[in-house]
mmCIF file of C-alpha atoms and ligand atoms in Angstrom:
data_model
loop_
_atom_site.group_PDB
_atom_site.id
_atom_site.type_symbol
_atom_site.label_atom_id
_atom_site.label_comp_id
_atom_site.label_asym_id
_atom_site.label_seq_id
_atom_site.Cartn_x
_atom_site.Cartn_y
_atom_site.Cartn_z
ATOM 1 C CA MET R 1095 0.011 -0.001 -0.121
ATOM 2 C CA LYS R 1096 1.193 3.480 -0.914
ATOM 3 C CA ILE R 1097 0.385 6.095 1.870
ATOM 4 C CA ALA R 1098 0.873 9.865 0.999
ATOM 5 C CA PHE R 1099 1.799 12.298 3.732
ATOM 6 C CA ILE R 1100 0.669 15.839 3.263
ATOM 7 C CA SER R 1101 1.514 18.667 5.651
ATOM 8 C CA ASP R 1102 1.441 22.493 6.108
ATOM 9 C CA ILE R 1103 -1.060 23.277 3.603
ATOM 10 C CA HIS R 1104 -1.652 26.661 5.090
ATOM 11 C CA SER R 1105 -4.853 27.593 3.194
ATOM 12 C CA ASN R 1106 -2.956 27.297 -0.267
ATOM 13 C CA LEU R 1107 -5.690 25.534 -2.242
ATOM 14 C CA GLU R 1108 -3.856 25.685 -5.556
ATOM 15 C CA ALA R 1109 -1.017 23.766 -4.135
ATOM 16 C CA LEU R 1110 -3.274 21.259 -2.336
ATOM 17 C CA GLU R 1111 -5.138 20.644 -5.556
ATOM 18 C CA THR R 1112 -1.924 20.056 -7.391
ATOM 19 C CA VAL R 1113 -0.703 17.474 -4.852
ATOM 20 C CA LEU R 1114 -4.067 15.698 -4.666
ATOM 21 C CA ALA R 1115 -3.972 15.325 -8.473
ATOM 22 C CA ASP R 1116 -0.455 13.906 -8.142
ATOM 23 C CA LEU R 1117 -1.608 11.163 -5.757
ATOM 24 C CA THR R 1118 -3.552 9.475 -8.687
ATOM 25 C CA THR R 1119 -0.570 9.734 -11.130
ATOM 26 C CA GLU R 1120 1.683 8.134 -8.377
ATOM 27 C CA GLY R 1121 -0.951 5.476 -7.610
ATOM 28 C CA VAL R 1122 -1.240 6.441 -3.956
ATOM 29 C CA ASP R 1123 -3.952 4.412 -2.053
ATOM 30 C CA ARG R 1124 -4.411 6.574 1.047
ATOM 31 C CA VAL R 1125 -3.568 10.085 2.190
ATOM 32 C CA VAL R 1126 -3.075 11.463 5.648
ATOM 33 C CA CYS R 1127 -2.532 14.957 6.676
ATOM 34 C CA LEU R 1128 -0.072 16.050 9.245
ATOM 35 C CA GLY R 1129 -1.615 19.407 10.207
ATOM 36 C CA ASP R 1130 -1.404 23.140 9.613
ATOM 37 C CA ILE R 1131 -4.117 23.069 7.047
ATOM 38 C CA VAL R 1132 -4.743 26.705 7.777
ATOM 39 C CA GLY R 1133 -2.909 29.993 8.482
ATOM 40 C CA TYR R 1134 -1.094 32.253 6.220
ATOM 41 C CA GLY R 1135 -3.044 31.653 3.048
ATOM 42 C CA PRO R 1136 -6.337 32.763 1.421
ATOM 43 C CA ASP R 1137 -8.613 29.618 1.342
ATOM 44 C CA PRO R 1138 -8.895 28.065 4.858
ATOM 45 C CA ASN R 1139 -12.446 26.715 4.427
ATOM 46 C CA ASP R 1140 -11.831 25.062 0.894
ATOM 47 C CA CYS R 1141 -8.599 23.439 2.299
ATOM 48 C CA VAL R 1142 -10.305 22.101 5.424
ATOM 49 C CA ALA R 1143 -12.972 20.675 3.401
ATOM 50 C CA ARG R 1144 -10.681 18.982 0.851
ATOM 51 C CA VAL R 1145 -8.658 17.541 3.657
ATOM 52 C CA GLU R 1146 -11.659 16.174 5.394
ATOM 53 C CA GLU R 1147 -12.952 14.558 2.216
ATOM 54 C CA THR R 1148 -9.769 12.936 1.023
ATOM 55 C CA CYS R 1149 -7.553 12.172 4.197
ATOM 56 C CA ALA R 1150 -7.949 8.855 6.013
ATOM 57 C CA ALA R 1151 -6.325 10.389 9.248
ATOM 58 C CA THR R 1152 -5.379 13.950 10.146
ATOM 59 C CA VAL R 1153 -3.616 15.521 13.261
ATOM 60 C CA LEU R 1154 -3.693 19.005 14.577
ATOM 61 C CA GLY R 1155 -1.165 21.712 13.802
ATOM 62 C CA ASN R 1156 -0.238 24.699 15.979
ATOM 63 C CA HIS R 1157 -1.679 27.160 13.170
ATOM 64 C CA ASP R 1158 -4.950 25.150 13.240
ATOM 65 C CA GLN R 1159 -4.995 25.428 17.014
ATOM 66 C CA ALA R 1160 -4.160 29.259 16.862
ATOM 67 C CA ALA R 1161 -6.906 29.767 14.429
ATOM 68 C CA LEU R 1162 -9.352 27.958 16.732
ATOM 69 C CA GLY R 1163 -8.310 30.551 19.574
ATOM 70 C CA GLU R 1164 -6.765 27.889 21.701
ATOM 71 C CA LEU R 1165 -3.162 28.798 21.367
ATOM 72 C CA SER R 1166 -1.615 32.095 22.149
ATOM 73 C CA THR R 1167 0.040 33.843 19.169
ATOM 74 C CA GLU R 1168 2.643 35.719 21.460
ATOM 75 C CA TYR R 1169 5.419 33.492 19.942
ATOM 76 C CA PHE R 1170 4.231 34.010 16.286
ATOM 77 C CA ASN R 1171 5.911 36.627 14.169
ATOM 78 C CA GLU R 1172 3.861 39.613 13.024
ATOM 79 C CA TYR R 1173 2.770 37.959 9.668
ATOM 80 C CA ALA R 1174 1.681 34.731 11.356
ATOM 81 C CA ARG R 1175 -0.312 36.692 14.038
ATOM 82 C CA LEU R 1176 -2.121 38.866 11.404
ATOM 83 C CA ALA R 1177 -2.779 35.843 9.348
ATOM 84 C CA THR R 1178 -4.100 33.983 12.482
ATOM 85 C CA GLU R 1179 -6.569 36.693 13.209
ATOM 86 C CA TRP R 1180 -7.715 36.853 9.435
ATOM 87 C CA THR R 1181 -8.148 33.040 9.470
ATOM 88 C CA SER R 1182 -10.043 33.057 12.872
ATOM 89 C CA ARG R 1183 -12.513 35.562 11.495
ATOM 90 C CA SER R 1184 -12.739 33.498 8.100
ATOM 91 C CA LEU R 1185 -13.384 30.014 9.580
ATOM 92 C CA SER R 1186 -16.805 28.570 8.901
ATOM 93 C CA PRO R 1187 -18.616 26.628 11.604
ATOM 94 C CA PRO R 1188 -17.899 23.182 9.792
ATOM 95 C CA SER R 1189 -14.184 24.081 9.355
ATOM 96 C CA ARG R 1190 -14.055 24.921 13.205
ATOM 97 C CA GLN R 1191 -15.711 21.774 14.020
ATOM 98 C CA PHE R 1192 -13.512 19.537 12.009
ATOM 99 C CA LEU R 1193 -10.177 21.212 13.348
ATOM 100 C CA SER R 1194 -11.570 21.087 16.993
ATOM 101 C CA SER R 1195 -12.010 17.278 16.380
ATOM 102 C CA LEU R 1196 -8.291 16.544 15.628
ATOM 103 C CA PRO R 1197 -5.752 14.832 17.883
ATOM 104 C CA TYR R 1198 -2.016 15.950 18.563
ATOM 105 C CA SER R 1199 -0.714 12.722 17.545
ATOM 106 C CA MET R 1200 -2.102 9.075 16.510
ATOM 107 C CA GLU R 1201 -0.981 5.724 15.233
ATOM 108 C CA PHE R 1202 -2.159 4.975 11.637
ATOM 109 C CA GLU R 1203 -1.337 1.486 9.980
ATOM 110 C CA GLY R 1204 1.456 0.964 12.311
ATOM 111 C CA LEU R 1205 3.117 4.414 11.739
ATOM 112 C CA ARG R 1206 3.233 7.460 14.167
ATOM 113 C CA LEU R 1207 1.833 10.541 12.883
ATOM 114 C CA THR R 1208 2.098 14.003 14.497
ATOM 115 C CA HIS R 1209 2.559 17.684 13.323
ATOM 116 C CA ALA R 1210 5.783 18.697 15.252
ATOM 117 C CA SER R 1211 7.355 15.986 17.382
ATOM 118 C CA PRO R 1212 6.338 12.628 18.849
ATOM 119 C CA LEU R 1213 7.537 13.510 22.376
ATOM 120 C CA GLY R 1214 5.123 16.016 23.886
ATOM 121 C CA PRO R 1215 3.369 16.934 20.539
ATOM 122 C CA GLU R 1216 1.324 19.717 22.313
ATOM 123 C CA ASN R 1217 4.693 21.560 22.867
ATOM 124 C CA TRP R 1218 5.046 22.282 19.261
ATOM 125 C CA THR R 1219 8.900 21.415 19.321
ATOM 126 C CA TYR R 1220 11.025 21.828 16.241
ATOM 127 C CA VAL R 1221 13.105 18.768 15.291
ATOM 128 C CA LEU R 1222 15.958 20.552 13.728
ATOM 129 C CA THR R 1223 18.981 19.026 15.234
ATOM 130 C CA LEU R 1224 20.563 15.557 15.750
ATOM 131 C CA GLU R 1225 20.400 16.016 19.507
ATOM 132 C CA GLU R 1226 16.657 16.860 19.442
ATOM 133 C CA ALA R 1227 15.945 14.055 17.109
ATOM 134 C CA LYS R 1228 17.842 11.569 19.452
ATOM 135 C CA ARG R 1229 15.519 12.739 22.256
ATOM 136 C CA GLN R 1230 12.354 12.402 20.117
ATOM 137 C CA PHE R 1231 13.194 8.743 19.161
ATOM 138 C CA GLY R 1232 12.793 7.922 22.695
ATOM 139 C CA GLY R 1233 9.203 9.551 22.768
ATOM 140 C CA TYR R 1234 7.280 6.795 20.611
ATOM 141 C CA ASP R 1235 7.240 3.156 20.014
ATOM 142 C CA GLU R 1236 6.647 2.718 16.312
ATOM 143 C CA ARG R 1237 9.544 2.269 13.797
ATOM 144 C CA LEU R 1238 8.399 5.144 11.517
ATOM 145 C CA CYS R 1239 7.233 8.681 12.634
ATOM 146 C CA PHE R 1240 5.920 11.191 9.943
ATOM 147 C CA ILE R 1241 6.104 14.949 10.980
ATOM 148 C CA GLY R 1242 5.809 18.439 9.399
ATOM 149 C CA HIS R 1243 6.073 21.780 11.109
ATOM 150 C CA SER R 1244 9.553 23.142 9.978
ATOM 151 C CA HIS R 1245 8.428 23.034 6.230
ATOM 152 C CA LEU R 1246 11.933 21.481 5.575
ATOM 153 C CA PRO R 1247 12.011 17.914 4.150
ATOM 154 C CA ILE R 1248 14.526 15.724 6.008
ATOM 155 C CA VAL R 1249 14.761 12.038 6.969
ATOM 156 C CA LEU R 1250 16.414 11.455 10.461
ATOM 157 C CA GLU R 1251 17.643 7.886 11.018
ATOM 158 C CA GLU R 1252 18.238 6.291 14.303
ATOM 159 C CA GLU R 1253 20.838 3.343 14.544
ATOM 160 C CA GLY R 1254 21.374 2.148 18.105
ATOM 161 C CA ASP R 1255 22.580 5.211 20.166
ATOM 162 C CA THR R 1256 23.462 7.478 17.176
ATOM 163 C CA CYS R 1257 21.297 9.501 14.940
ATOM 164 C CA GLU R 1258 21.913 10.971 11.335
ATOM 165 C CA ALA R 1259 20.177 13.184 8.788
ATOM 166 C CA ILE R 1260 19.877 11.541 5.215
ATOM 167 C CA ARG R 1261 19.897 13.478 2.014
ATOM 168 C CA TYR R 1262 16.399 13.490 0.554
ATOM 169 C CA PRO R 1263 16.572 14.410 -3.206
ATOM 170 C CA ALA R 1264 13.169 14.915 -4.718
ATOM 171 C CA ASP R 1265 11.881 11.987 -6.942
ATOM 172 C CA GLU R 1266 14.502 9.426 -5.949
ATOM 173 C CA THR R 1267 13.376 6.450 -4.114
ATOM 174 C CA LEU R 1268 14.813 6.083 -0.481
ATOM 175 C CA GLU R 1269 15.156 2.658 0.648
ATOM 176 C CA LEU R 1270 14.892 2.269 4.400
ATOM 177 C CA LEU R 1271 16.789 -0.431 6.289
ATOM 178 C CA PRO R 1272 14.732 -2.748 8.340
ATOM 179 C CA ASP R 1273 16.756 -2.485 11.752
ATOM 180 C CA ARG R 1274 16.522 1.263 11.727
ATOM 181 C CA ARG R 1275 14.030 3.670 13.007
ATOM 182 C CA TYR R 1276 13.190 6.987 11.166
ATOM 183 C CA ILE R 1277 11.549 10.348 11.642
ATOM 184 C CA VAL R 1278 10.403 11.677 8.251
ATOM 185 C CA ASN R 1279 9.781 15.368 7.782
ATOM 186 C CA VAL R 1280 7.601 15.546 4.674
ATOM 187 C CA GLY R 1281 7.918 19.254 3.894
ATOM 188 C CA SER R 1282 5.241 21.633 3.100
ATOM 189 C CA VAL R 1283 2.411 21.552 0.612
ATOM 190 C CA GLY R 1284 1.640 25.175 0.619
ATOM 191 C CA GLN R 1285 4.707 27.237 2.014
ATOM 192 C CA PRO R 1286 8.020 25.440 1.346
ATOM 193 C CA ARG R 1287 10.754 27.052 3.175
ATOM 194 C CA ASP R 1288 13.868 25.250 1.721
ATOM 195 C CA ARG R 1289 14.449 27.892 -1.099
ATOM 196 C CA ASP R 1290 12.490 25.539 -3.595
ATOM 197 C CA PRO R 1291 9.149 27.059 -4.055
ATOM 198 C CA ARG R 1292 7.693 23.770 -5.343
ATOM 199 C CA SER R 1293 4.931 22.101 -3.324
ATOM 200 C CA ALA R 1294 6.365 18.952 -1.222
ATOM 201 C CA TYR R 1295 4.810 15.868 -0.051
ATOM 202 C CA VAL R 1296 6.008 12.336 0.569
ATOM 203 C CA TRP R 1297 4.608 8.868 -0.110
ATOM 204 C CA TYR R 1298 5.658 5.563 1.618
ATOM 205 C CA ASP R 1299 5.291 2.099 0.082
ATOM 206 C CA THR R 1300 4.601 -0.228 2.929
ATOM 207 C CA ALA R 1301 5.364 -3.375 0.968
ATOM 208 C CA MET R 1302 8.543 -2.211 -0.535
ATOM 209 C CA ASP R 1303 9.594 -0.110 2.434
ATOM 210 C CA VAL R 1304 10.701 2.812 0.372
ATOM 211 C CA LEU R 1305 9.864 6.558 0.527
ATOM 212 C CA ARG R 1306 9.640 9.338 -2.096
ATOM 213 C CA LEU R 1307 9.733 13.013 -1.818
ATOM 214 C CA ARG R 1308 7.648 14.609 -4.556
ATOM 215 C CA ARG R 1309 8.129 18.361 -5.686
ATOM 216 C CA LEU R 1310 5.480 19.951 -7.761
ATOM 217 C CA ASP R 1311 5.115 23.349 -9.525
ATOM 218 C CA TYR R 1312 1.541 24.930 -9.011
ATOM 219 C CA ALA R 1313 0.123 28.292 -9.744
ATOM 220 C CA VAL R 1314 2.058 30.510 -7.211
ATOM 221 C CA ASP R 1315 0.778 33.608 -8.985
ATOM 222 C CA THR R 1316 -2.818 32.859 -8.384
ATOM 223 C CA VAL R 1317 -2.354 32.318 -4.648
ATOM 224 C CA GLN R 1318 -0.283 35.419 -4.512
ATOM 225 C CA ARG R 1319 -3.095 37.434 -6.200
ATOM 226 C CA LYS R 1320 -5.615 35.975 -3.730
ATOM 227 C CA ILE R 1321 -3.384 36.790 -0.715
ATOM 228 C CA ILE R 1322 -3.256 40.373 -1.637
ATOM 229 C CA ASP R 1323 -7.050 40.635 -2.514
ATOM 230 C CA ALA R 1324 -7.869 39.131 0.850
ATOM 231 C CA GLY R 1325 -5.759 41.915 2.626
ATOM 232 C CA LEU R 1326 -3.219 39.520 4.077
ATOM 233 C CA PRO R 1327 0.337 40.768 4.412
ATOM 234 C CA ALA R 1328 2.069 41.091 1.020
ATOM 235 C CA PHE R 1329 5.184 39.315 2.365
ATOM 236 C CA LEU R 1330 3.060 36.147 2.613
ATOM 237 C CA ALA R 1331 2.653 36.481 -1.155
ATOM 238 C CA SER R 1332 6.231 37.230 -2.014
ATOM 239 C CA ARG R 1333 7.739 34.454 0.041
ATOM 240 C CA LEU R 1334 5.915 31.705 -1.811
ATOM 241 C CA ALA R 1335 7.800 32.645 -4.971
ATOM 242 C CA GLN R 1336 11.107 32.163 -3.081
ATOM 243 C CA GLY R 1337 10.271 29.084 -1.138
ATOM 244 C CA MET R 1338 11.057 30.734 2.211
HETATM 245 ZN ZN1 ZN Z 1272 3.285 25.162 9.356
#
């Protein structure tokens, strides 16, 4: 079975539709969402509805929680805070209801799913160092854990007491080793930050034990126009073209 992992959509409907169309091309059987469906972008309700109808499982992101008014935005930068306020005002009752129902972390087909980190997922910790990764491997039981949050695709491998970061080129198959555990950051559908503006997602083939990172061009200019028209900060439009 091929399972796709999408994360950090951030109300970017054009990117989301491009990714969903690619799932068919790639022969993906099931898709799950790792959170941050909303925040930053102009189409929160359409994105929530599409995730609700297409995803077999979804976990909560910090921007989803902030948009529900359940997480303080004091640690958000100015753009994130303004976008959260806009999103809070824009969310429909059905969107609120769906986001309110999401867990921080869950097991799916023997895999661990969480937005930020498996250990204390409600703390929204970034897994950006090998030291932090090592700590996180101690925080869950499954062999594979899929995360988002940093918008930076990376594979972290645990072998005994050590941990290493693996190169993760787009569209090359990455074979996993049976005696290792992995934390896989799947990157961001709607706001990539690795200086590659293309939308990112990952699929995992459970039978072959292989992963693939997909990168896809989408209509960035359409989303930029919608961001400006919605009265959201212009920086949120310009950053999409730079992938940062
Ligand atoms: Zn995010």
